[in-house]
PDB file of N, CA and C in Angstrom:
ATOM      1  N   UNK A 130     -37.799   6.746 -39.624  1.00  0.00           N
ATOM      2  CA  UNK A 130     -37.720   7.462 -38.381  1.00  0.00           C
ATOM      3  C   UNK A 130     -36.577   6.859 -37.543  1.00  0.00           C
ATOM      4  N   UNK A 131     -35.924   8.062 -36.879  1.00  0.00           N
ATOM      5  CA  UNK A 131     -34.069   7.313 -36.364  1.00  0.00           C
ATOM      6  C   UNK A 131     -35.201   7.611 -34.852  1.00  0.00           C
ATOM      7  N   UNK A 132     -34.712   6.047 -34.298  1.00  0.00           N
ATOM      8  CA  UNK A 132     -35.130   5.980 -32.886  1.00  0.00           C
ATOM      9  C   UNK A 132     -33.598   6.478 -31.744  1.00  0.00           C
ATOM     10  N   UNK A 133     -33.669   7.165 -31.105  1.00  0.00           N
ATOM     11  CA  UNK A 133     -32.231   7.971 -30.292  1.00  0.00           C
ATOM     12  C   UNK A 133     -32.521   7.083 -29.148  1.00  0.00           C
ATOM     13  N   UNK A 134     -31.158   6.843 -28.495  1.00  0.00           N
ATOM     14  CA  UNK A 134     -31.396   6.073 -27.394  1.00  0.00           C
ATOM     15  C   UNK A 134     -31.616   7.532 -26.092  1.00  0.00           C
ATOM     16  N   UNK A 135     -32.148   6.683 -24.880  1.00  0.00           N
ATOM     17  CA  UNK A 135     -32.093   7.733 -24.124  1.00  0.00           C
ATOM     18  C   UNK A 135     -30.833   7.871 -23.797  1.00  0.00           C
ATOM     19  N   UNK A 136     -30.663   9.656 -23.414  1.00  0.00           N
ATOM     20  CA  UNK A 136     -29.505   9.836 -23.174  1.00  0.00           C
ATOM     21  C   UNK A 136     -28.862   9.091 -21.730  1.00  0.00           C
ATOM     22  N   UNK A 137     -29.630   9.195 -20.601  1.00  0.00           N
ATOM     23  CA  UNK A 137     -29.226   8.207 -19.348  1.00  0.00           C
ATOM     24  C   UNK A 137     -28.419   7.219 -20.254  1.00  0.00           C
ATOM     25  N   UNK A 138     -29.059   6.321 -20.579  1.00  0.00           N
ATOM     26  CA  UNK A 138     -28.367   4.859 -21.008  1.00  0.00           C
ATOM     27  C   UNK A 138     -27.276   4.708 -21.869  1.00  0.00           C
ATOM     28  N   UNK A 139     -27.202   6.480 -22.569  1.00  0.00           N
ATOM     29  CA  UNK A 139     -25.963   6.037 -23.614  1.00  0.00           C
ATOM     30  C   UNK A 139     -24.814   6.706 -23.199  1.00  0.00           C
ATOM     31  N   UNK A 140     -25.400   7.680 -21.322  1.00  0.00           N
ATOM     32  CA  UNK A 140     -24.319   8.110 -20.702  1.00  0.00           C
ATOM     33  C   UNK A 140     -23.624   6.816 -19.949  1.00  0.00           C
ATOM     34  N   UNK A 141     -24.626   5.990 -19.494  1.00  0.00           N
ATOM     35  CA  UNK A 141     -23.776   4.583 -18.680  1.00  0.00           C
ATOM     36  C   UNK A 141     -23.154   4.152 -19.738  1.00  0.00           C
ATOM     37  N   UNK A 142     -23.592   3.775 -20.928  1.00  0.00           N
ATOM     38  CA  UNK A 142     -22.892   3.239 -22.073  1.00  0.00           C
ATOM     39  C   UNK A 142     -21.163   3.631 -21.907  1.00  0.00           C
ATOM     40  N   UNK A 143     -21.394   5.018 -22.090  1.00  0.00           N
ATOM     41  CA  UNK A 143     -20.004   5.871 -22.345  1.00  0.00           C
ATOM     42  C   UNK A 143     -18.932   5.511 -21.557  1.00  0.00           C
ATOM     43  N   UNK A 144     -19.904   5.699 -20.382  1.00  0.00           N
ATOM     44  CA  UNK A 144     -19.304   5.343 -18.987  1.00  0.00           C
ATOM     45  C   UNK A 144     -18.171   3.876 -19.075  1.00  0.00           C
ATOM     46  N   UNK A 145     -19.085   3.394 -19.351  1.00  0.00           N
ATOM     47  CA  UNK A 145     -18.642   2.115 -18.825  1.00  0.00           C
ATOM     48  C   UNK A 145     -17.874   1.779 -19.652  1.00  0.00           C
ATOM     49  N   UNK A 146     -17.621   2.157 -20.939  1.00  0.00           N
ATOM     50  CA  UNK A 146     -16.523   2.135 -21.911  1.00  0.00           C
ATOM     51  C   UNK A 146     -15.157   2.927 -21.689  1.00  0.00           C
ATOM     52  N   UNK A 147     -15.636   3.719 -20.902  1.00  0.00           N
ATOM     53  CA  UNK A 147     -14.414   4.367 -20.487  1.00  0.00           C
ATOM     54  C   UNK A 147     -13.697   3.412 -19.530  1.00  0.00           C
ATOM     55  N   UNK A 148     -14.543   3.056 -18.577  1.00  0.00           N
ATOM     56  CA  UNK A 148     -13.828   2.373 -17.638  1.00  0.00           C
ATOM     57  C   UNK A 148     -13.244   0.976 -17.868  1.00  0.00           C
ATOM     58  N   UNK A 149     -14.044   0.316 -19.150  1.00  0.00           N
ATOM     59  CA  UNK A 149     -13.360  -0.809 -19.681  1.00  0.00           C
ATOM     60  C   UNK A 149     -11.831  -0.460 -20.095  1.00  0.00           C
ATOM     61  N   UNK A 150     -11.733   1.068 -20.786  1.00  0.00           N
ATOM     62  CA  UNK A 150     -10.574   1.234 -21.371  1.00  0.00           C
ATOM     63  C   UNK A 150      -9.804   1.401 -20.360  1.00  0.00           C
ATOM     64  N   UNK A 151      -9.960   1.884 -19.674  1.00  0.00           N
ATOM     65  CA  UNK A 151      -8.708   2.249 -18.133  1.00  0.00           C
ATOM     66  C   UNK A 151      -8.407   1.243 -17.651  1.00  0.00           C
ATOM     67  N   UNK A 152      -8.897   0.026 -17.006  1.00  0.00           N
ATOM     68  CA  UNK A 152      -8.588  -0.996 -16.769  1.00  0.00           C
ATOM     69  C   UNK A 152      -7.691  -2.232 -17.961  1.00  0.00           C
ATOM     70  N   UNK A 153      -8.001  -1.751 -19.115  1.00  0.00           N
ATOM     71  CA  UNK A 153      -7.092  -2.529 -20.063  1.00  0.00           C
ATOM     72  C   UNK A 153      -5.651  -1.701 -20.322  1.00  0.00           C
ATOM     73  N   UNK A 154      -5.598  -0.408 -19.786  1.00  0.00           N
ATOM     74  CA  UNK A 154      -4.552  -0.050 -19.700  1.00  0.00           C
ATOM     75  C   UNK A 154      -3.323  -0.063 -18.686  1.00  0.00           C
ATOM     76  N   UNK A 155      -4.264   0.202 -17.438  1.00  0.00           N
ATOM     77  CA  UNK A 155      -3.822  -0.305 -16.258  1.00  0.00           C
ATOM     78  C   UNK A 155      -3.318  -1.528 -16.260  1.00  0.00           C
ATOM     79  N   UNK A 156      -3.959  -2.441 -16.602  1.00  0.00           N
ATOM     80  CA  UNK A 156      -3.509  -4.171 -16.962  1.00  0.00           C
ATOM     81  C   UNK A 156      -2.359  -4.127 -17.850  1.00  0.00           C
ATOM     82  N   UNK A 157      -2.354  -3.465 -19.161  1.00  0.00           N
ATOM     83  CA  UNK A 157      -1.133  -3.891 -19.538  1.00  0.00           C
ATOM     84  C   UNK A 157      -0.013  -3.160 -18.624  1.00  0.00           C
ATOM     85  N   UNK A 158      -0.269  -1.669 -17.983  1.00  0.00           N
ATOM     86  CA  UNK A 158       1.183  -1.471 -17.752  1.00  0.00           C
ATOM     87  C   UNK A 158       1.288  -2.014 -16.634  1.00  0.00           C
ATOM     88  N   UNK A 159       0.845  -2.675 -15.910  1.00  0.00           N
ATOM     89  CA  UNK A 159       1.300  -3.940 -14.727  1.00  0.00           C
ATOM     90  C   UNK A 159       1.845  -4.827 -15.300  1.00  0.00           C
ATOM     91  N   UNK A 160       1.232  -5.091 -17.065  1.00  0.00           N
ATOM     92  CA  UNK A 160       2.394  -6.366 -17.547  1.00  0.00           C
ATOM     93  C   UNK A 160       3.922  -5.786 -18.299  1.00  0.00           C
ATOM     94  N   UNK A 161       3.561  -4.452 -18.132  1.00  0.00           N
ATOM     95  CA  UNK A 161       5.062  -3.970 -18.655  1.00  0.00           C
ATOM     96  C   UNK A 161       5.665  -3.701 -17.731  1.00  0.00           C
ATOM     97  N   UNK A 162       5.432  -3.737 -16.350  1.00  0.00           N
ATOM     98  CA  UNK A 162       5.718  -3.052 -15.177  1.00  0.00           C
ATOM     99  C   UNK A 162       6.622  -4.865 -14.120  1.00  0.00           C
ATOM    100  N   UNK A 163       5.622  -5.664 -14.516  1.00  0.00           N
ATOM    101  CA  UNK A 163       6.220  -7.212 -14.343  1.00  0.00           C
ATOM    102  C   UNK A 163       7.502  -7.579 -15.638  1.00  0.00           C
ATOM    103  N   UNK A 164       7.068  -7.171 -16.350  1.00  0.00           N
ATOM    104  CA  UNK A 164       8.237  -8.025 -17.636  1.00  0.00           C
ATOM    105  C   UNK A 164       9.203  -7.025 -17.582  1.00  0.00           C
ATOM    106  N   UNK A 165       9.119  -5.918 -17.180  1.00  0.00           N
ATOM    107  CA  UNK A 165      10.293  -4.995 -16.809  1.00  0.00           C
ATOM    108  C   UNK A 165      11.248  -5.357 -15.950  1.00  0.00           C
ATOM    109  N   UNK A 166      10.735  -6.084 -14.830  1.00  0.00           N
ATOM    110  CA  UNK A 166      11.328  -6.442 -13.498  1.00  0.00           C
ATOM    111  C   UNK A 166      12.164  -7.503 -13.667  1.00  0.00           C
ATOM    112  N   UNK A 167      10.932  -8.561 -14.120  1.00  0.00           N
ATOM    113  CA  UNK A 167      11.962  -9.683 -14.473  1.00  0.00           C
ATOM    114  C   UNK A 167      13.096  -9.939 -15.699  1.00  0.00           C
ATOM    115  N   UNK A 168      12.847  -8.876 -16.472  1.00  0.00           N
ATOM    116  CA  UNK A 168      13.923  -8.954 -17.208  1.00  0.00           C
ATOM    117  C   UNK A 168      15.348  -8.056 -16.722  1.00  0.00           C
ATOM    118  N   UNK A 169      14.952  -7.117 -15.454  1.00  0.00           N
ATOM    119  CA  UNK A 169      16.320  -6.446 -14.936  1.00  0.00           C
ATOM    120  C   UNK A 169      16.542  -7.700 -14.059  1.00  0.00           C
ATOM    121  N   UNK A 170      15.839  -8.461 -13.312  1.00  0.00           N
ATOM    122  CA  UNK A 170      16.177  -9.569 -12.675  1.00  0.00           C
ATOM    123  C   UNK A 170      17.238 -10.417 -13.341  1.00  0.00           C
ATOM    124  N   UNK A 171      17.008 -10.609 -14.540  1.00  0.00           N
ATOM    125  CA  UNK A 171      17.545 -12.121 -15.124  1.00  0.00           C
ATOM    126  C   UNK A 171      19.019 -11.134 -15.577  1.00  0.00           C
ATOM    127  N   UNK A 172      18.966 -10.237 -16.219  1.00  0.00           N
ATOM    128  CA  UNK A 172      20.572  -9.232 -16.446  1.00  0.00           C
ATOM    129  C   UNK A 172      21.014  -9.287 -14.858  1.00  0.00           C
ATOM    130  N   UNK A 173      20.317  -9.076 -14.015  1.00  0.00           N
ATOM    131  CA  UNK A 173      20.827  -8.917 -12.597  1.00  0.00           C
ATOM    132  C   UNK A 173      22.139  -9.973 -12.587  1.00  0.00           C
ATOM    133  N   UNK A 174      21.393 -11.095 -12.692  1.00  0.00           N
ATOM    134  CA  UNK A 174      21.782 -12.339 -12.301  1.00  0.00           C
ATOM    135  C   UNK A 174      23.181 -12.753 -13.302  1.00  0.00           C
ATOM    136  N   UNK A 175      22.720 -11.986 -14.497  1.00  0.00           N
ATOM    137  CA  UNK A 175      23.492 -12.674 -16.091  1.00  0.00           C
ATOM    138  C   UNK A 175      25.178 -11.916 -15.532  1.00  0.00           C
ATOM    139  N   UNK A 176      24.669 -10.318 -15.118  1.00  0.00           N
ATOM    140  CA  UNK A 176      25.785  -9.564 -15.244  1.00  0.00           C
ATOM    141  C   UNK A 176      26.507  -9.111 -13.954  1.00  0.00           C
ATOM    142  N   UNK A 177      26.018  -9.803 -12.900  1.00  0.00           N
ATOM    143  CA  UNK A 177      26.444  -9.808 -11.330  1.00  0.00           C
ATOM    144  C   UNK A 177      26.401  -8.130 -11.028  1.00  0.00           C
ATOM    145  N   UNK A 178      25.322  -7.433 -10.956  1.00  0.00           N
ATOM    146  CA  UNK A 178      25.281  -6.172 -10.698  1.00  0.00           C
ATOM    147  C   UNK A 178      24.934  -6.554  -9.185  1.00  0.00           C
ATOM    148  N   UNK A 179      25.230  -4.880  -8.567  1.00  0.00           N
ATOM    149  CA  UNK A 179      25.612  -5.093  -6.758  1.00  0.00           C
ATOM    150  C   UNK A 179      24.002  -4.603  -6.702  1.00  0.00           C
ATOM    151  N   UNK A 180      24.133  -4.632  -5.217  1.00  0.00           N
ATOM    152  CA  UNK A 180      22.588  -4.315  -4.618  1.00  0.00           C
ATOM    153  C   UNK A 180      22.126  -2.858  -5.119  1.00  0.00           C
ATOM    154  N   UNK A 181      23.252  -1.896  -5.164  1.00  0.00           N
ATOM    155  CA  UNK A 181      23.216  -0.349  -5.826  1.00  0.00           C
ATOM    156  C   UNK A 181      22.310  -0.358  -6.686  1.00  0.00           C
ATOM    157  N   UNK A 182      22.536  -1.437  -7.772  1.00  0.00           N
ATOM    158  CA  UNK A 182      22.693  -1.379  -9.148  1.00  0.00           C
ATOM    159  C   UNK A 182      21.045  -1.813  -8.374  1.00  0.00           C
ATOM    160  N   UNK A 183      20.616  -2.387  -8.347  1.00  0.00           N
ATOM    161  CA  UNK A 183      19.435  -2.422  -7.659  1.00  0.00           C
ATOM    162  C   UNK A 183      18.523  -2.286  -7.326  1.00  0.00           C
ATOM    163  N   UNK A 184      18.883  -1.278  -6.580  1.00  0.00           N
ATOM    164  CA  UNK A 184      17.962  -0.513  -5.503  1.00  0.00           C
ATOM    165  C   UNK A 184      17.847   1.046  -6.637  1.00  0.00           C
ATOM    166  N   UNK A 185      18.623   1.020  -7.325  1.00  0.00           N
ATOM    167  CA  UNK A 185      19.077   2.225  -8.034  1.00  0.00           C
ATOM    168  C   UNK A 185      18.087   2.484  -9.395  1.00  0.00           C
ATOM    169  N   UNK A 186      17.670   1.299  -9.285  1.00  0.00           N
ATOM    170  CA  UNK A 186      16.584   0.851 -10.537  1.00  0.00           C
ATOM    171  C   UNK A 186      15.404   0.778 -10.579  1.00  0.00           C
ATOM    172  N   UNK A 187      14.665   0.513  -9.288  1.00  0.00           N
ATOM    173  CA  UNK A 187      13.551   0.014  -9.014  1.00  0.00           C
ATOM    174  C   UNK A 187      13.241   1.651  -8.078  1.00  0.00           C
ATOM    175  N   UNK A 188      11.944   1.138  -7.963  1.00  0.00           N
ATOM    176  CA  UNK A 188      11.205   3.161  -7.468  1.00  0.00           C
ATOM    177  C   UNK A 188      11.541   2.529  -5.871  1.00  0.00           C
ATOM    178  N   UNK A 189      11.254   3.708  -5.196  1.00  0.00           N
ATOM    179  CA  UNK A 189      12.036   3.567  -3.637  1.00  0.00           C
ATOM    180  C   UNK A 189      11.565   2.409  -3.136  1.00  0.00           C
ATOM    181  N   UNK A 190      10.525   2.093  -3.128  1.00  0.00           N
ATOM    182  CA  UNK A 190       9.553   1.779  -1.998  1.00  0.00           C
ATOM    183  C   UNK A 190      10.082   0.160  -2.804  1.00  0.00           C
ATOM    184  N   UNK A 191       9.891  -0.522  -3.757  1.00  0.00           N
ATOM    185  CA  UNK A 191      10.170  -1.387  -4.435  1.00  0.00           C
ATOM    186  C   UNK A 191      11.922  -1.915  -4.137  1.00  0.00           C
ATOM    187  N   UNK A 192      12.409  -1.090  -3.945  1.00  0.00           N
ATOM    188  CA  UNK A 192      14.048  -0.931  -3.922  1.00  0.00           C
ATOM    189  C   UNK A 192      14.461  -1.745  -1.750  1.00  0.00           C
ATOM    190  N   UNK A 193      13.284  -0.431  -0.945  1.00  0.00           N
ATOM    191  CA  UNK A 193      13.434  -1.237   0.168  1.00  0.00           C
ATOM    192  C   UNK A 193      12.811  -2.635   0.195  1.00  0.00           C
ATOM    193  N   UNK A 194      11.980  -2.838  -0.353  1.00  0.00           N
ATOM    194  CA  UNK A 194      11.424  -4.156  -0.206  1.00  0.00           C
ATOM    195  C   UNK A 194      12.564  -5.148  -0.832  1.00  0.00           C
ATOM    196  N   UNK A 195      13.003  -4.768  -1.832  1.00  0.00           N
ATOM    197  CA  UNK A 195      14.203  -5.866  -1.743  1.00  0.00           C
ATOM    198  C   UNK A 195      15.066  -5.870  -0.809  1.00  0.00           C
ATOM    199  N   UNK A 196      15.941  -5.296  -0.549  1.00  0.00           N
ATOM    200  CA  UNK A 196      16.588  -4.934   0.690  1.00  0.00           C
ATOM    201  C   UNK A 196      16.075  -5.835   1.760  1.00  0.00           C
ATOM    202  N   UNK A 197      15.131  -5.845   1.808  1.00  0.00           N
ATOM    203  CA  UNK A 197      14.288  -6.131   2.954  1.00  0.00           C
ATOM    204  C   UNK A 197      14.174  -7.639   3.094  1.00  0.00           C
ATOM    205  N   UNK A 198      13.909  -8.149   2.063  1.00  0.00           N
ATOM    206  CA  UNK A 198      14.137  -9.386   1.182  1.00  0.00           C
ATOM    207  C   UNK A 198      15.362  -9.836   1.176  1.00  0.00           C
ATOM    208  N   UNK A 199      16.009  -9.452   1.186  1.00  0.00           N
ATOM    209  CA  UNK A 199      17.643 -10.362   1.003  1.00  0.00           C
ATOM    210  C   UNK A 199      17.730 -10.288   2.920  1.00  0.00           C
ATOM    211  N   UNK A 200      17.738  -9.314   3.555  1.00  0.00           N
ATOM    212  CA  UNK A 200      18.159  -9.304   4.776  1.00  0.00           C
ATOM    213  C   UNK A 200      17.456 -10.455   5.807  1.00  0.00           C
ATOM    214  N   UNK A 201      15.988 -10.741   5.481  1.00  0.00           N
ATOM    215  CA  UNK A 201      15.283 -11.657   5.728  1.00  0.00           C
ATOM    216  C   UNK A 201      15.887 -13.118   5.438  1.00  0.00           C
ATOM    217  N   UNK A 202      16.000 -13.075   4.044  1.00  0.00           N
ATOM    218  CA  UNK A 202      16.703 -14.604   3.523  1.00  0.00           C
ATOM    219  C   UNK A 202      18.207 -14.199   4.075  1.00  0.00           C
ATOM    220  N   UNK A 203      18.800 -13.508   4.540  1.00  0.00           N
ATOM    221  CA  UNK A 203      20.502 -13.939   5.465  1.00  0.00           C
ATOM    222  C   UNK A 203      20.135 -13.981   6.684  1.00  0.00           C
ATOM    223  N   UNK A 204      18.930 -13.582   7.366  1.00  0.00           N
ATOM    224  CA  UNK A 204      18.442 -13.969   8.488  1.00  0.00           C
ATOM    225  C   UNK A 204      18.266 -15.467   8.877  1.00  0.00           C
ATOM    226  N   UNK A 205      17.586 -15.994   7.646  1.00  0.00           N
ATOM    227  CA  UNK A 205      16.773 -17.380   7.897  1.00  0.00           C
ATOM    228  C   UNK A 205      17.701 -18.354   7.342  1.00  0.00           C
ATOM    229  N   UNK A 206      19.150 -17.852   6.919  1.00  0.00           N
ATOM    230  CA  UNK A 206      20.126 -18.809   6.797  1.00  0.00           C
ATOM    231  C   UNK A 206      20.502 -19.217   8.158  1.00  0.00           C
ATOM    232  N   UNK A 207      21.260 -20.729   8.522  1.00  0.00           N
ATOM    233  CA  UNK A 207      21.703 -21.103   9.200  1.00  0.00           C
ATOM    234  C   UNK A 207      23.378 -20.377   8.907  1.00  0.00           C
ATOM    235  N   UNK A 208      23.774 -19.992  10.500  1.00  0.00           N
ATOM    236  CA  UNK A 208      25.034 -19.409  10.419  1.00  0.00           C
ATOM    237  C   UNK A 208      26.339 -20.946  10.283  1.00  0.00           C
ATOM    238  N   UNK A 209      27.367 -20.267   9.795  1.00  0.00           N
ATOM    239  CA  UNK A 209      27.966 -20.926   9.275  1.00  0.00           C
ATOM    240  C   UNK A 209      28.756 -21.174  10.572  1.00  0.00           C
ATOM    241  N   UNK A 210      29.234 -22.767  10.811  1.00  0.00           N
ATOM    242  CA  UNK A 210      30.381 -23.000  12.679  1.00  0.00           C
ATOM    243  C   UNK A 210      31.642 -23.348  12.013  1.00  0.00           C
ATOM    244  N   UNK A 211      32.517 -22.726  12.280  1.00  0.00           N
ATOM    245  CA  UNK A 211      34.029 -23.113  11.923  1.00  0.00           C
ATOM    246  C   UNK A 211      34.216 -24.115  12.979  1.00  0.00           C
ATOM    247  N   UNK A 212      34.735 -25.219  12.391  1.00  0.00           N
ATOM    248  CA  UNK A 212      35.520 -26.771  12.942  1.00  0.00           C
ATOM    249  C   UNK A 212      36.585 -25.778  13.246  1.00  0.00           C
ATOM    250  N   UNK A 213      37.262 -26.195  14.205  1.00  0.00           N
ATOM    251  CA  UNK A 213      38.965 -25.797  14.691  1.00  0.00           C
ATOM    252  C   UNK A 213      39.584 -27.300  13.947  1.00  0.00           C
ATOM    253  N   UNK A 214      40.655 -27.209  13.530  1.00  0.00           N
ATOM    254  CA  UNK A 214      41.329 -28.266  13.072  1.00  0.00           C
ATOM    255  C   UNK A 214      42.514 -28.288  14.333  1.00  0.00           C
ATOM    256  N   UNK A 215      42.578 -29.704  14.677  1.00  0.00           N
ATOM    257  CA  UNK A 215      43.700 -30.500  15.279  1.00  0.00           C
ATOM    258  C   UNK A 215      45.348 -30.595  14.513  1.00  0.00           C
TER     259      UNK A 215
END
């Protein structure tokens, strides 16, 4: 005799397998979504591309936040005093 589970329990079952799977997908493409970045980062750096190149790459909102980011760090530089020479 085949004992059937109740259906309630093998709908949470389902359930919750689904949602395991969405979250392992979600997770990786945040890690393809990070190793994406930092690898246009490190070409950034390798191949001296301009802010264009940039902002041009990354989705808008990601693009101002850099922007936003560099203008901050030339903010919080100390300005540079020209000596007059004698």
């Amino acid at each position: 005799m085949v004992i059937h589970k109740d259906p309630f329990r093998q709908f949470q079952e389902e359930l919750a397998a689904l949602e395991r799977k969405q979250q392992a997908e979600q997770a990786s493409h945040e890690t393809a979504a990070g190793r994406a970045k930092r690898e246009f980062l490190a070409l950034r750096d390798r191949y001296k591309l301009t802010v264009a190149d940039v902002v041009a790459f990354f989705p808008e909102e990601e693009g101002i936040a850099y922007l936003q980011g560099l203008i901050a760090a030339a903010e919080a530089r100390p300005r540079k005093t020209r000596t007059k020479k004698d």
